[in-house]
Amino acid sequence: MSDIDDDSEIYFSVKFLGRIQVVRPGGMQILTDAVQALKDPETEMDEKMKKTKVHLFVTRTAIDILEHKTKFMLYSCSLPSVSFCAVHPTLPKILGFVAKHPAADMYHCYIFQSKKFSHLLVSIIGDTFRAYKQDESLQGDRDLVVEALRHKNKVLERENAELKRRLQANGENAGGNQKIYENESDLDQISSRSGQVRFFSEDDKTPLHNNF
């Protein structure tokens, strides 16, 4: 079966039948047509693998195809690029998945043969893909929350700066309208000259006269 090194990586020993360029990103018809194309003698030979034994690694982020003996990396498909995976409807030992080329606008169907684990392998690839999409969605939600908090922080910074500017402006205006006396004797001299006690309040403009 497969060897499990840790929770994030699973691999199966299967036969790699080949990789065929396809016109659409998925569908059972795409898989059956790709399998039929491998049997066609006119198909380009570099697309056929002559049932090469490989390790098919399924990780949390990619599907890797390694040559069995040398562990040479034949192909690596990131999970976001995978658009379809299924067992052949009439050939239960045959399975395949479709992935988009990393550097071009084209799709390839990767075809394998497994005597016992074709359905299990397709199920694992499907579960891994769904788990990846769920993690991606959660990460997207977290990014939105962080961005919202950053925006709110910027708004608060602008509001604080505006409030500080207004407070400084009010302080300067208040300081310009008041005459400041350095000591109590200055105030006494003014009161004695006028015979009045003045209230330095904008609400009370009426002087209070001394009666002695």
CSV table of C-alpha atoms in Angstrom, one decimal:
chain,number,residue,atom,x,y,z
A,1,MET,CA,0.0,0.0,0.0
A,2,SER,CA,1.3,3.4,1.0
A,3,ASP,CA,4.0,4.4,3.5
A,4,ILE,CA,3.0,7.2,5.9
A,5,ASP,CA,6.0,9.1,7.2
A,6,ASP,CA,4.0,11.8,9.0
A,7,ASP,CA,0.5,13.3,9.1
A,8,SER,CA,1.3,15.7,6.2
A,9,GLU,CA,2.6,13.3,3.6
A,10,ILE,CA,1.3,10.0,2.0
A,11,TYR,CA,2.6,8.1,-0.9
A,12,PHE,CA,1.5,5.2,-3.1
A,13,SER,CA,3.5,2.9,-5.4
A,14,VAL,CA,1.7,2.9,-8.7
A,15,LYS,CA,2.3,2.6,-12.4
A,16,PHE,CA,2.5,5.8,-14.3
A,17,LEU,CA,0.9,5.4,-17.7
A,18,GLY,CA,1.6,8.9,-19.0
A,19,ARG,CA,0.6,12.5,-19.3
A,20,ILE,CA,-1.7,13.8,-22.0
A,21,GLN,CA,-2.6,17.4,-22.8
A,22,VAL,CA,-6.3,17.9,-22.7
A,23,VAL,CA,-8.7,20.7,-23.9
A,24,ARG,CA,-10.7,21.1,-20.6
A,25,PRO,CA,-9.9,21.2,-16.9
A,26,GLY,CA,-12.0,18.2,-16.0
A,27,GLY,CA,-14.8,15.8,-16.6
A,28,MET,CA,-15.1,12.0,-17.0
A,29,GLN,CA,-15.0,12.3,-20.7
A,30,ILE,CA,-11.6,14.0,-20.5
A,31,LEU,CA,-10.2,11.1,-18.5
A,32,THR,CA,-11.6,8.4,-20.9
A,33,ASP,CA,-10.4,10.3,-23.9
A,34,ALA,CA,-6.9,10.7,-22.4
A,35,VAL,CA,-6.7,6.9,-21.6
A,36,GLN,CA,-7.8,6.2,-25.2
A,37,ALA,CA,-5.1,8.6,-26.5
A,38,LEU,CA,-2.4,6.7,-24.7
A,39,LYS,CA,-3.4,3.6,-26.6
A,40,ASP,CA,-3.2,5.4,-29.9
A,41,PRO,CA,0.1,4.6,-31.7
A,42,GLU,CA,0.1,8.1,-33.2
A,43,THR,CA,0.3,9.7,-29.8
A,44,GLU,CA,3.7,11.4,-29.3
A,45,MET,CA,6.1,9.0,-27.6
A,46,ASP,CA,7.3,11.5,-25.0
A,47,GLU,CA,3.8,11.5,-23.5
A,48,LYS,CA,3.9,7.8,-22.8
A,49,MET,CA,5.7,6.2,-19.9
A,50,LYS,CA,5.4,2.5,-20.7
A,51,LYS,CA,3.9,1.7,-17.2
A,52,THR,CA,6.8,3.2,-15.3
A,53,LYS,CA,6.6,2.4,-11.6
A,54,VAL,CA,6.5,5.6,-9.5
A,55,HIS,CA,5.9,7.0,-6.0
A,56,LEU,CA,2.8,9.2,-6.0
A,57,PHE,CA,3.2,11.6,-3.1
A,58,VAL,CA,0.1,13.4,-1.8
A,59,THR,CA,1.0,16.3,0.6
A,60,ARG,CA,-1.0,19.2,2.0
A,61,THR,CA,0.1,21.4,-0.8
A,62,ALA,CA,1.0,19.3,-3.9
A,63,ILE,CA,0.9,16.0,-5.7
A,64,ASP,CA,4.4,14.8,-6.6
A,65,ILE,CA,5.4,12.0,-9.0
A,66,LEU,CA,8.8,10.5,-8.3
A,67,GLU,CA,10.6,7.7,-10.2
A,68,HIS,CA,10.5,4.6,-8.1
A,69,LYS,CA,14.2,3.7,-7.9
A,70,THR,CA,16.0,7.0,-8.2
A,71,LYS,CA,13.4,9.2,-6.5
A,72,PHE,CA,13.9,11.6,-9.4
A,73,MET,CA,11.0,14.2,-9.6
A,74,LEU,CA,9.1,13.6,-12.8
A,75,TYR,CA,6.3,16.0,-12.2
A,76,SER,CA,4.9,18.2,-9.4
A,77,CYS,CA,1.4,19.7,-9.4
A,78,SER,CA,0.3,22.1,-6.7
A,79,LEU,CA,-3.1,21.4,-5.2
A,80,PRO,CA,-4.6,24.7,-6.5
A,81,SER,CA,-3.8,23.6,-10.0
A,82,VAL,CA,-5.7,20.3,-9.7
A,83,SER,CA,-9.2,20.5,-11.2
A,84,PHE,CA,-10.3,16.9,-11.5
A,85,CYS,CA,-9.6,13.4,-10.2
A,86,ALA,CA,-11.4,10.2,-10.8
A,87,VAL,CA,-11.3,6.4,-11.4
A,88,HIS,CA,-11.9,5.4,-15.0
A,89,PRO,CA,-15.7,4.4,-15.3
A,90,THR,CA,-15.0,1.0,-17.1
A,91,LEU,CA,-11.4,0.3,-16.1
A,92,PRO,CA,-11.4,0.3,-12.2
A,93,LYS,CA,-7.6,-0.1,-12.0
A,94,ILE,CA,-7.0,3.2,-14.0
A,95,LEU,CA,-7.2,6.6,-12.3
A,96,GLY,CA,-6.2,10.0,-13.3
A,97,PHE,CA,-6.2,13.7,-12.4
A,98,VAL,CA,-6.1,16.9,-14.4
A,99,ALA,CA,-3.9,19.8,-13.5
A,100,LYS,CA,-3.1,23.2,-15.1
A,101,HIS,CA,0.4,23.8,-16.4
A,102,PRO,CA,2.3,26.1,-13.9
A,103,ALA,CA,3.6,28.4,-16.7
A,104,ALA,CA,1.1,28.1,-19.6
A,105,ASP,CA,-2.6,28.2,-20.2
A,106,MET,CA,-3.0,24.5,-20.8
A,107,TYR,CA,-4.1,21.4,-18.9
A,108,HIS,CA,-2.7,17.8,-18.6
A,109,CYS,CA,-4.3,14.6,-17.5
A,110,TYR,CA,-1.9,12.4,-15.5
A,111,ILE,CA,-2.9,8.7,-15.7
A,112,PHE,CA,-2.0,5.9,-13.4
A,113,GLN,CA,-2.7,2.2,-12.8
A,114,SER,CA,-3.2,0.6,-9.4
A,115,LYS,CA,-4.5,-2.9,-8.8
A,116,LYS,CA,-5.9,-2.3,-5.3
A,117,PHE,CA,-5.9,1.3,-4.4
A,118,SER,CA,-7.3,3.4,-7.3
A,119,HIS,CA,-10.5,4.4,-5.5
A,120,LEU,CA,-8.7,5.0,-2.2
A,121,LEU,CA,-6.1,7.2,-3.9
A,122,VAL,CA,-8.8,9.3,-5.6
A,123,SER,CA,-10.6,9.6,-2.3
A,124,ILE,CA,-7.4,10.8,-0.5
A,125,ILE,CA,-6.6,13.3,-3.3
A,126,GLY,CA,-10.2,14.7,-3.0
A,127,ASP,CA,-10.1,15.0,0.8
A,128,THR,CA,-6.7,16.7,0.6
A,129,PHE,CA,-7.9,19.1,-2.0
A,130,ARG,CA,-11.0,20.0,0.1
A,131,ALA,CA,-8.9,20.4,3.2
A,132,TYR,CA,-6.5,22.8,1.3
A,133,LYS,CA,-9.5,24.9,0.1
A,134,GLN,CA,-10.9,25.1,3.6
A,135,ASP,CA,-7.5,26.2,5.0
A,136,GLU,CA,-7.2,28.7,2.2
A,137,SER,CA,-10.7,30.1,3.0
A,138,LEU,CA,-9.9,30.4,6.7
A,139,GLN,CA,-6.6,32.2,5.8
A,140,GLY,CA,-8.6,34.6,3.6
A,141,ASP,CA,-11.0,35.3,6.5
A,142,ARG,CA,-8.1,36.0,8.8
A,143,ASP,CA,-6.5,38.4,6.2
A,144,LEU,CA,-9.8,40.3,5.9
A,145,VAL,CA,-10.0,40.7,9.7
A,146,VAL,CA,-6.4,41.9,9.9
A,147,GLU,CA,-7.0,44.4,7.0
A,148,ALA,CA,-10.1,45.7,8.7
A,149,LEU,CA,-8.2,46.2,12.0
A,150,ARG,CA,-5.5,48.1,10.1
A,151,HIS,CA,-8.0,50.3,8.5
A,152,LYS,CA,-9.7,51.0,11.8
A,153,ASN,CA,-6.3,51.8,13.3
A,154,LYS,CA,-5.6,54.4,10.6
A,155,VAL,CA,-9.0,56.0,11.1
A,156,LEU,CA,-8.4,56.3,14.8
A,157,GLU,CA,-4.9,57.8,14.2
A,158,ARG,CA,-6.4,60.4,11.9
A,159,GLU,CA,-9.1,61.2,14.4
A,160,ASN,CA,-6.6,61.5,17.3
A,161,ALA,CA,-4.4,63.8,15.2
A,162,GLU,CA,-7.4,66.1,14.3
A,163,LEU,CA,-8.4,66.2,18.0
A,164,LYS,CA,-4.9,67.1,19.1
A,165,ARG,CA,-4.8,69.9,16.4
A,166,ARG,CA,-8.1,71.3,17.7
A,167,LEU,CA,-7.0,71.2,21.3
A,168,GLN,CA,-3.8,73.1,20.4
A,169,ALA,CA,-5.8,75.7,18.5
A,170,ASN,CA,-8.2,76.3,21.3
A,171,GLY,CA,-5.4,76.6,23.8
A,172,GLU,CA,-3.7,79.2,21.7
A,173,ASN,CA,-6.9,81.2,21.3
A,174,ALA,CA,-7.6,81.1,25.1
A,175,GLY,CA,-4.1,82.3,25.8
A,176,GLY,CA,-4.4,85.2,23.5
A,177,ASN,CA,-7.6,86.6,25.0
A,178,GLN,CA,-6.4,86.6,28.7
A,179,LYS,CA,-4.1,89.0,30.4
A,180,ILE,CA,-2.0,87.1,32.8
A,181,TYR,CA,-0.9,88.8,36.1
A,182,GLU,CA,2.3,87.6,37.6
A,183,ASN,CA,1.5,88.1,41.3
A,184,GLU,CA,-1.3,89.1,43.6
A,185,SER,CA,0.0,92.6,44.2
A,186,ASP,CA,-0.7,93.6,40.6
A,187,LEU,CA,-4.3,92.5,41.0
A,188,ASP,CA,-4.5,94.5,44.3
A,189,GLN,CA,-3.2,97.7,42.7
A,190,ILE,CA,-5.7,97.5,39.9
A,191,SER,CA,-8.6,96.9,42.4
A,192,SER,CA,-7.6,99.8,44.6
A,193,ARG,CA,-7.3,102.3,41.6
A,194,SER,CA,-10.7,101.4,40.3
A,195,GLY,CA,-12.5,100.9,43.6
A,196,GLN,CA,-14.0,97.9,42.1
A,197,VAL,CA,-13.6,94.1,42.4
A,198,ARG,CA,-13.8,92.6,38.9
A,199,PHE,CA,-14.8,89.1,38.1
A,200,PHE,CA,-12.8,87.7,35.2
A,201,SER,CA,-15.7,85.8,33.9
A,202,GLU,CA,-17.4,86.2,30.5
A,203,ASP,CA,-20.7,85.4,32.1
A,204,ASP,CA,-20.6,88.2,34.7
A,205,LYS,CA,-19.9,91.7,33.3
A,206,THR,CA,-21.3,93.7,36.3
A,207,PRO,CA,-18.6,95.2,38.6
A,208,LEU,CA,-19.1,94.8,42.4
A,209,HIS,CA,-18.2,98.1,44.3
A,210,ASN,CA,-16.5,98.3,47.6
A,211,ASN,CA,-18.8,99.7,50.3
A,212,PHE,CA,-16.2,100.8,52.9
